[in-house]
PDB file of C-alpha atoms and ligand atoms in Angstrom:
ATOM      1  CA  MET A1107       0.000   0.000   0.000  1.00  0.00           C
ATOM      2  CA  ALA A1108       2.889   2.302  -0.797  1.00  0.00           C
ATOM      3  CA  ILE A1109       0.679   4.962  -2.344  1.00  0.00           C
ATOM      4  CA  LEU A1110      -1.424   5.105   0.859  1.00  0.00           C
ATOM      5  CA  HIS A1111       1.602   5.096   3.179  1.00  0.00           C
ATOM      6  CA  GLY A1112       1.074   7.562   6.009  1.00  0.00           C
ATOM      7  CA  TRP A1113      -2.558   8.348   5.144  1.00  0.00           C
ATOM      8  CA  ARG A1114      -4.311   9.124   8.433  1.00  0.00           C
ATOM      9  CA  TYR A1115      -7.180  11.464   7.587  1.00  0.00           C
ATOM     10  CA  CYS A1116      -9.886  11.366   4.939  1.00  0.00           C
ATOM     11  CA  PRO A1117      -8.922  13.706   2.055  1.00  0.00           C
ATOM     12  CA  ARG A1118     -12.624  14.506   1.573  1.00  0.00           C
ATOM     13  CA  CYS A1119     -13.894  15.176   5.130  1.00  0.00           C
ATOM     14  CA  ALA A1120     -10.767  14.956   7.384  1.00  0.00           C
ATOM     15  CA  HIS A1121     -12.241  12.178   9.565  1.00  0.00           C
ATOM     16  CA  ASP A1122      -9.830   9.433  10.732  1.00  0.00           C
ATOM     17  CA  LEU A1123      -9.205   6.737   8.099  1.00  0.00           C
ATOM     18  CA  GLU A1124      -9.388   3.017   8.819  1.00  0.00           C
ATOM     19  CA  PRO A1125      -7.023   0.619   7.033  1.00  0.00           C
ATOM     20  CA  GLY A1126      -8.733  -2.017   4.882  1.00  0.00           C
ATOM     21  CA  ASP A1127      -7.593  -4.757   2.489  1.00  0.00           C
ATOM     22  CA  GLY A1128      -5.559  -2.813  -0.076  1.00  0.00           C
ATOM     23  CA  CYS A1129      -7.414   0.379   0.779  1.00  0.00           C
ATOM     24  CA  VAL A1130      -8.277   2.958   3.425  1.00  0.00           C
ATOM     25  CA  ARG A1131     -11.884   3.715   4.388  1.00  0.00           C
ATOM     26  CA  CYS A1132     -13.601   6.695   5.970  1.00  0.00           C
ATOM     27  CA  ALA A1133     -16.466   5.686   8.290  1.00  0.00           C
ATOM     28  CA  SER A1134     -17.804   9.229   8.270  1.00  0.00           C
ATOM     29  CA  CYS A1135     -18.332  10.027   4.559  1.00  0.00           C
ATOM     30  CA  GLY A1136     -17.805   6.634   2.928  1.00  0.00           C
ATOM     31  CA  PHE A1137     -14.658   7.594   1.018  1.00  0.00           C
ATOM     32  CA  VAL A1138     -12.504   4.634  -0.020  1.00  0.00           C
ATOM     33  CA  GLY A1139      -8.937   5.134  -1.264  1.00  0.00           C
ATOM     34  CA  TRP A1140      -7.544   2.177  -3.208  1.00  0.00           C
ATOM     35  CA  ALA A1141      -3.853   1.333  -3.489  1.00  0.00           C
ATOM     36  CA  ASN A1142      -3.938   0.967  -7.269  1.00  0.00           C
ATOM     37  CA  SER A1143      -0.947   1.101  -9.567  1.00  0.00           C
ATOM     38  CA  ALA A1144      -0.771   4.211 -11.732  1.00  0.00           C
ATOM     39  CA  PRO A1145      -1.104   3.511 -15.485  1.00  0.00           C
ATOM     40  CA  CYS A1146       1.615   4.934 -17.749  1.00  0.00           C
ATOM     41  CA  ALA A1147       2.059   4.924 -21.526  1.00  0.00           C
ATOM     42  CA  VAL A1148       5.605   4.502 -22.826  1.00  0.00           C
ATOM     43  CA  ALA A1149       6.953   4.764 -26.382  1.00  0.00           C
ATOM     44  CA  LEU A1150       9.943   3.041 -27.914  1.00  0.00           C
ATOM     45  CA  VAL A1151      10.310   5.448 -30.834  1.00  0.00           C
ATOM     46  CA  GLU A1152      12.341   3.991 -33.694  1.00  0.00           C
ATOM     47  CA  ASP A1153      13.873   5.876 -36.619  1.00  0.00           C
ATOM     48  CA  ASP A1154      14.536   4.573 -40.146  1.00  0.00           C
ATOM     49  CA  GLU A1155      17.951   3.261 -39.045  1.00  0.00           C
ATOM     50  CA  GLY A1156      16.407   1.171 -36.261  1.00  0.00           C
ATOM     51  CA  ARG A1157      17.654   3.471 -33.520  1.00  0.00           C
ATOM     52  CA  LEU A1158      15.743   4.145 -30.289  1.00  0.00           C
ATOM     53  CA  LEU A1159      14.894   7.603 -28.919  1.00  0.00           C
ATOM     54  CA  LEU A1160      15.792   8.188 -25.248  1.00  0.00           C
ATOM     55  CA  GLY A1161      15.643  11.285 -23.071  1.00  0.00           C
ATOM     56  CA  ARG A1162      17.969  12.234 -20.245  1.00  0.00           C
ATOM     57  CA  ARG A1163      15.962  13.340 -17.199  1.00  0.00           C
ATOM     58  CA  ALA A1164      16.473  16.941 -16.077  1.00  0.00           C
ATOM     59  CA  VAL A1165      14.453  16.534 -12.861  1.00  0.00           C
ATOM     60  CA  GLU A1166      14.415  14.342  -9.770  1.00  0.00           C
ATOM     61  CA  PRO A1167      13.947  11.498  -9.241  1.00  0.00           C
ATOM     62  CA  TYR A1168      16.735   9.937 -11.329  1.00  0.00           C
ATOM     63  CA  ARG A1169      17.992  13.279 -12.652  1.00  0.00           C
ATOM     64  CA  GLY A1170      20.669  12.800 -15.317  1.00  0.00           C
ATOM     65  CA  MET A1171      19.590   9.231 -16.098  1.00  0.00           C
ATOM     66  CA  TRP A1172      18.240   8.007 -19.436  1.00  0.00           C
ATOM     67  CA  ASP A1173      14.560   7.197 -19.818  1.00  0.00           C
ATOM     68  CA  THR A1174      12.038   6.297 -22.474  1.00  0.00           C
ATOM     69  CA  PRO A1175       9.548   9.063 -23.357  1.00  0.00           C
ATOM     70  CA  GLY A1176       6.072   8.649 -21.919  1.00  0.00           C
ATOM     71  CA  GLY A1177       4.245   9.312 -18.695  1.00  0.00           C
ATOM     72  CA  TYR A1178       1.201   9.036 -16.475  1.00  0.00           C
ATOM     73  CA  LEU A1179      -2.226   8.846 -18.043  1.00  0.00           C
ATOM     74  CA  HIS A1180      -4.875  11.379 -17.120  1.00  0.00           C
ATOM     75  CA  GLU A1181      -8.203  10.312 -15.657  1.00  0.00           C
ATOM     76  CA  HIS A1182     -10.196   8.297 -18.219  1.00  0.00           C
ATOM     77  CA  GLU A1183      -7.646   9.037 -20.960  1.00  0.00           C
ATOM     78  CA  HIS A1184      -7.126   6.285 -23.543  1.00  0.00           C
ATOM     79  CA  PRO A1185      -3.518   5.022 -23.327  1.00  0.00           C
ATOM     80  CA  LEU A1186      -2.824   5.836 -26.985  1.00  0.00           C
ATOM     81  CA  VAL A1187      -4.147   9.373 -26.552  1.00  0.00           C
ATOM     82  CA  GLY A1188      -1.913   9.738 -23.505  1.00  0.00           C
ATOM     83  CA  LEU A1189       1.016   8.253 -25.410  1.00  0.00           C
ATOM     84  CA  ARG A1190       0.673  10.829 -28.206  1.00  0.00           C
ATOM     85  CA  ARG A1191       0.172  13.678 -25.699  1.00  0.00           C
ATOM     86  CA  GLU A1192       3.250  12.740 -23.665  1.00  0.00           C
ATOM     87  CA  LEU A1193       5.442  12.308 -26.740  1.00  0.00           C
ATOM     88  CA  LEU A1194       4.417  15.626 -28.243  1.00  0.00           C
ATOM     89  CA  GLY A1195       5.047  17.392 -24.932  1.00  0.00           C
ATOM     90  CA  GLU A1196       8.347  15.726 -24.102  1.00  0.00           C
ATOM     91  CA  THR A1197       9.905  15.469 -27.556  1.00  0.00           C
ATOM     92  CA  GLY A1198       7.963  17.743 -29.940  1.00  0.00           C
ATOM     93  CA  LEU A1199       7.224  14.698 -32.110  1.00  0.00           C
ATOM     94  CA  GLU A1200       3.934  13.344 -33.379  1.00  0.00           C
ATOM     95  CA  ILE A1201       4.133   9.580 -33.276  1.00  0.00           C
ATOM     96  CA  GLU A1202       2.047   6.592 -34.252  1.00  0.00           C
ATOM     97  CA  PRO A1203       2.271   3.197 -32.598  1.00  0.00           C
ATOM     98  CA  ILE A1204       3.699   0.305 -34.645  1.00  0.00           C
ATOM     99  CA  ALA A1205       2.999  -2.536 -32.222  1.00  0.00           C
ATOM    100  CA  PHE A1206       2.227  -3.171 -28.579  1.00  0.00           C
ATOM    101  CA  LEU A1207       5.295  -4.611 -26.841  1.00  0.00           C
ATOM    102  CA  GLY A1208       3.906  -5.448 -23.402  1.00  0.00           C
ATOM    103  CA  VAL A1209       3.221  -4.380 -19.821  1.00  0.00           C
ATOM    104  CA  TRP A1210       5.861  -3.878 -17.139  1.00  0.00           C
ATOM    105  CA  MET A1211       5.401  -3.125 -13.438  1.00  0.00           C
ATOM    106  CA  ASP A1212       7.779  -0.707 -11.750  1.00  0.00           C
ATOM    107  CA  TRP A1213       8.065   1.952  -9.034  1.00  0.00           C
ATOM    108  CA  TYR A1214       8.301   5.723  -9.410  1.00  0.00           C
ATOM    109  CA  GLY A1215      10.366   7.261  -6.629  1.00  0.00           C
ATOM    110  CA  ASN A1216      11.984   5.638  -3.645  1.00  0.00           C
ATOM    111  CA  GLY A1217      11.066   4.828  -0.088  1.00  0.00           C
ATOM    112  CA  PRO A1218       7.812   3.783   1.565  1.00  0.00           C
ATOM    113  CA  SER A1219       5.618   6.174  -0.432  1.00  0.00           C
ATOM    114  CA  ALA A1220       6.917   5.310  -3.923  1.00  0.00           C
ATOM    115  CA  ASN A1221       4.218   4.974  -6.600  1.00  0.00           C
ATOM    116  CA  SER A1222       3.583   1.598  -8.165  1.00  0.00           C
ATOM    117  CA  THR A1223       3.396   2.074 -11.931  1.00  0.00           C
ATOM    118  CA  LEU A1224       1.778  -0.101 -14.601  1.00  0.00           C
ATOM    119  CA  ASN A1225       3.665   0.671 -17.821  1.00  0.00           C
ATOM    120  CA  MET A1226       2.146  -0.088 -21.226  1.00  0.00           C
ATOM    121  CA  VAL A1227       4.886  -0.039 -23.841  1.00  0.00           C
ATOM    122  CA  TRP A1228       4.463   0.494 -27.590  1.00  0.00           C
ATOM    123  CA  ARG A1229       6.946   0.539 -30.419  1.00  0.00           C
ATOM    124  CA  ALA A1230       6.297   3.743 -32.355  1.00  0.00           C
ATOM    125  CA  ARG A1231       7.551   5.820 -35.251  1.00  0.00           C
ATOM    126  CA  VAL A1232       7.659   9.531 -35.966  1.00  0.00           C
ATOM    127  CA  VAL A1233       5.064  10.931 -38.374  1.00  0.00           C
ATOM    128  CA  ALA A1234       5.629  14.687 -37.893  1.00  0.00           C
ATOM    129  CA  GLY A1235       7.283  17.329 -35.755  1.00  0.00           C
ATOM    130  CA  GLU A1236      10.738  18.567 -34.859  1.00  0.00           C
ATOM    131  CA  LEU A1237      12.799  17.018 -32.086  1.00  0.00           C
ATOM    132  CA  GLN A1238      12.553  19.484 -29.178  1.00  0.00           C
ATOM    133  CA  ALA A1239      13.202  18.483 -25.572  1.00  0.00           C
ATOM    134  CA  ASP A1240      10.723  19.633 -22.928  1.00  0.00           C
ATOM    135  CA  ASP A1241      11.968  21.456 -19.798  1.00  0.00           C
ATOM    136  CA  ASP A1242      12.075  18.265 -17.750  1.00  0.00           C
ATOM    137  CA  VAL A1243      14.210  16.552 -20.415  1.00  0.00           C
ATOM    138  CA  ALA A1244      17.881  17.630 -20.484  1.00  0.00           C
ATOM    139  CA  GLU A1245      18.691  15.977 -23.809  1.00  0.00           C
ATOM    140  CA  LEU A1246      17.180  13.687 -26.440  1.00  0.00           C
ATOM    141  CA  ALA A1247      19.295  11.216 -28.391  1.00  0.00           C
ATOM    142  CA  TRP A1248      18.987   8.256 -30.758  1.00  0.00           C
ATOM    143  CA  PHE A1249      20.662   4.977 -29.784  1.00  0.00           C
ATOM    144  CA  ALA A1250      21.433   1.946 -31.943  1.00  0.00           C
ATOM    145  CA  PRO A1251      20.325  -1.335 -30.308  1.00  0.00           C
ATOM    146  CA  ALA A1252      23.943  -2.279 -29.566  1.00  0.00           C
ATOM    147  CA  ASP A1253      24.756   1.146 -28.086  1.00  0.00           C
ATOM    148  CA  LEU A1254      21.967   1.631 -25.528  1.00  0.00           C
ATOM    149  CA  PRO A1255      23.115   3.176 -22.222  1.00  0.00           C
ATOM    150  CA  PRO A1256      24.330   0.712 -19.553  1.00  0.00           C
ATOM    151  CA  GLU A1257      21.950  -0.313 -16.778  1.00  0.00           C
ATOM    152  CA  GLU A1258      23.554   2.060 -14.231  1.00  0.00           C
ATOM    153  CA  GLU A1259      22.668   5.048 -16.466  1.00  0.00           C
ATOM    154  CA  LEU A1260      18.990   4.050 -16.794  1.00  0.00           C
ATOM    155  CA  ALA A1261      16.353   5.768 -14.670  1.00  0.00           C
ATOM    156  CA  PHE A1262      13.990   2.872 -14.051  1.00  0.00           C
ATOM    157  CA  GLY A1263      14.317  -0.783 -13.144  1.00  0.00           C
ATOM    158  CA  LEU A1264      11.997  -1.932 -15.946  1.00  0.00           C
ATOM    159  CA  LEU A1265      14.161  -0.537 -18.760  1.00  0.00           C
ATOM    160  CA  PRO A1266      16.721  -3.370 -19.159  1.00  0.00           C
ATOM    161  CA  SER A1267      13.844  -5.846 -19.518  1.00  0.00           C
ATOM    162  CA  VAL A1268      11.992  -3.536 -21.931  1.00  0.00           C
ATOM    163  CA  PHE A1269      15.124  -3.081 -24.048  1.00  0.00           C
ATOM    164  CA  ALA A1270      15.730  -6.837 -24.125  1.00  0.00           C
ATOM    165  CA  ALA A1271      12.181  -7.385 -25.383  1.00  0.00           C
ATOM    166  CA  TRP A1272      12.652  -4.615 -27.963  1.00  0.00           C
ATOM    167  CA  ARG A1273      15.918  -6.151 -29.229  1.00  0.00           C
ATOM    168  CA  ARG A1274      14.173  -9.513 -29.662  1.00  0.00           C
ATOM    169  CA  VAL A1275      11.500  -8.041 -31.944  1.00  0.00           C
ATOM    170  CA  GLN A1276      14.159  -6.076 -33.852  1.00  0.00           C
ATOM    171  CA  ALA A1277      16.165  -9.221 -34.608  1.00  0.00           C
TER     172      ALA A1277
HETATM  173 ZN1  LIG B1234     -14.427  11.140   4.903  1.00  0.00          ZN
END
């Protein structure tokens, strides 16, 4: 229940919360807070030479580490809408998905209140736009499959497994 770690009072009415099975409940107003994973859409953007687009994070956590473009979905947003929104914002590129690669679980942040993330990963290609890094991206760069950054330079624990799956479908 990492996302609910330290929750003591109802965010709606400020009554004391009671811990439940994977949730917290408010006996006063009926509010229930569930410890769900947060859904994220992630793009493995490939160019015509088979290279992969990565961004170096300009913000904490994992500042200075390499990451795949993507991010948290908004409420009720379709993952592919969120994928296109995140890519346009982070990279200035309009993309279209080529194929769904899979789902990976991970954590965002460290410590007892880290967020559990559910990451949906698509291979994608650029259809329009100019490469332009957003403020929270220090740098964008293309990497050949054999030249991807080493594990210690990657922001998130899921990335080595994602890259391995990507290399398998490239081969
Ligand atoms: Zn309440």
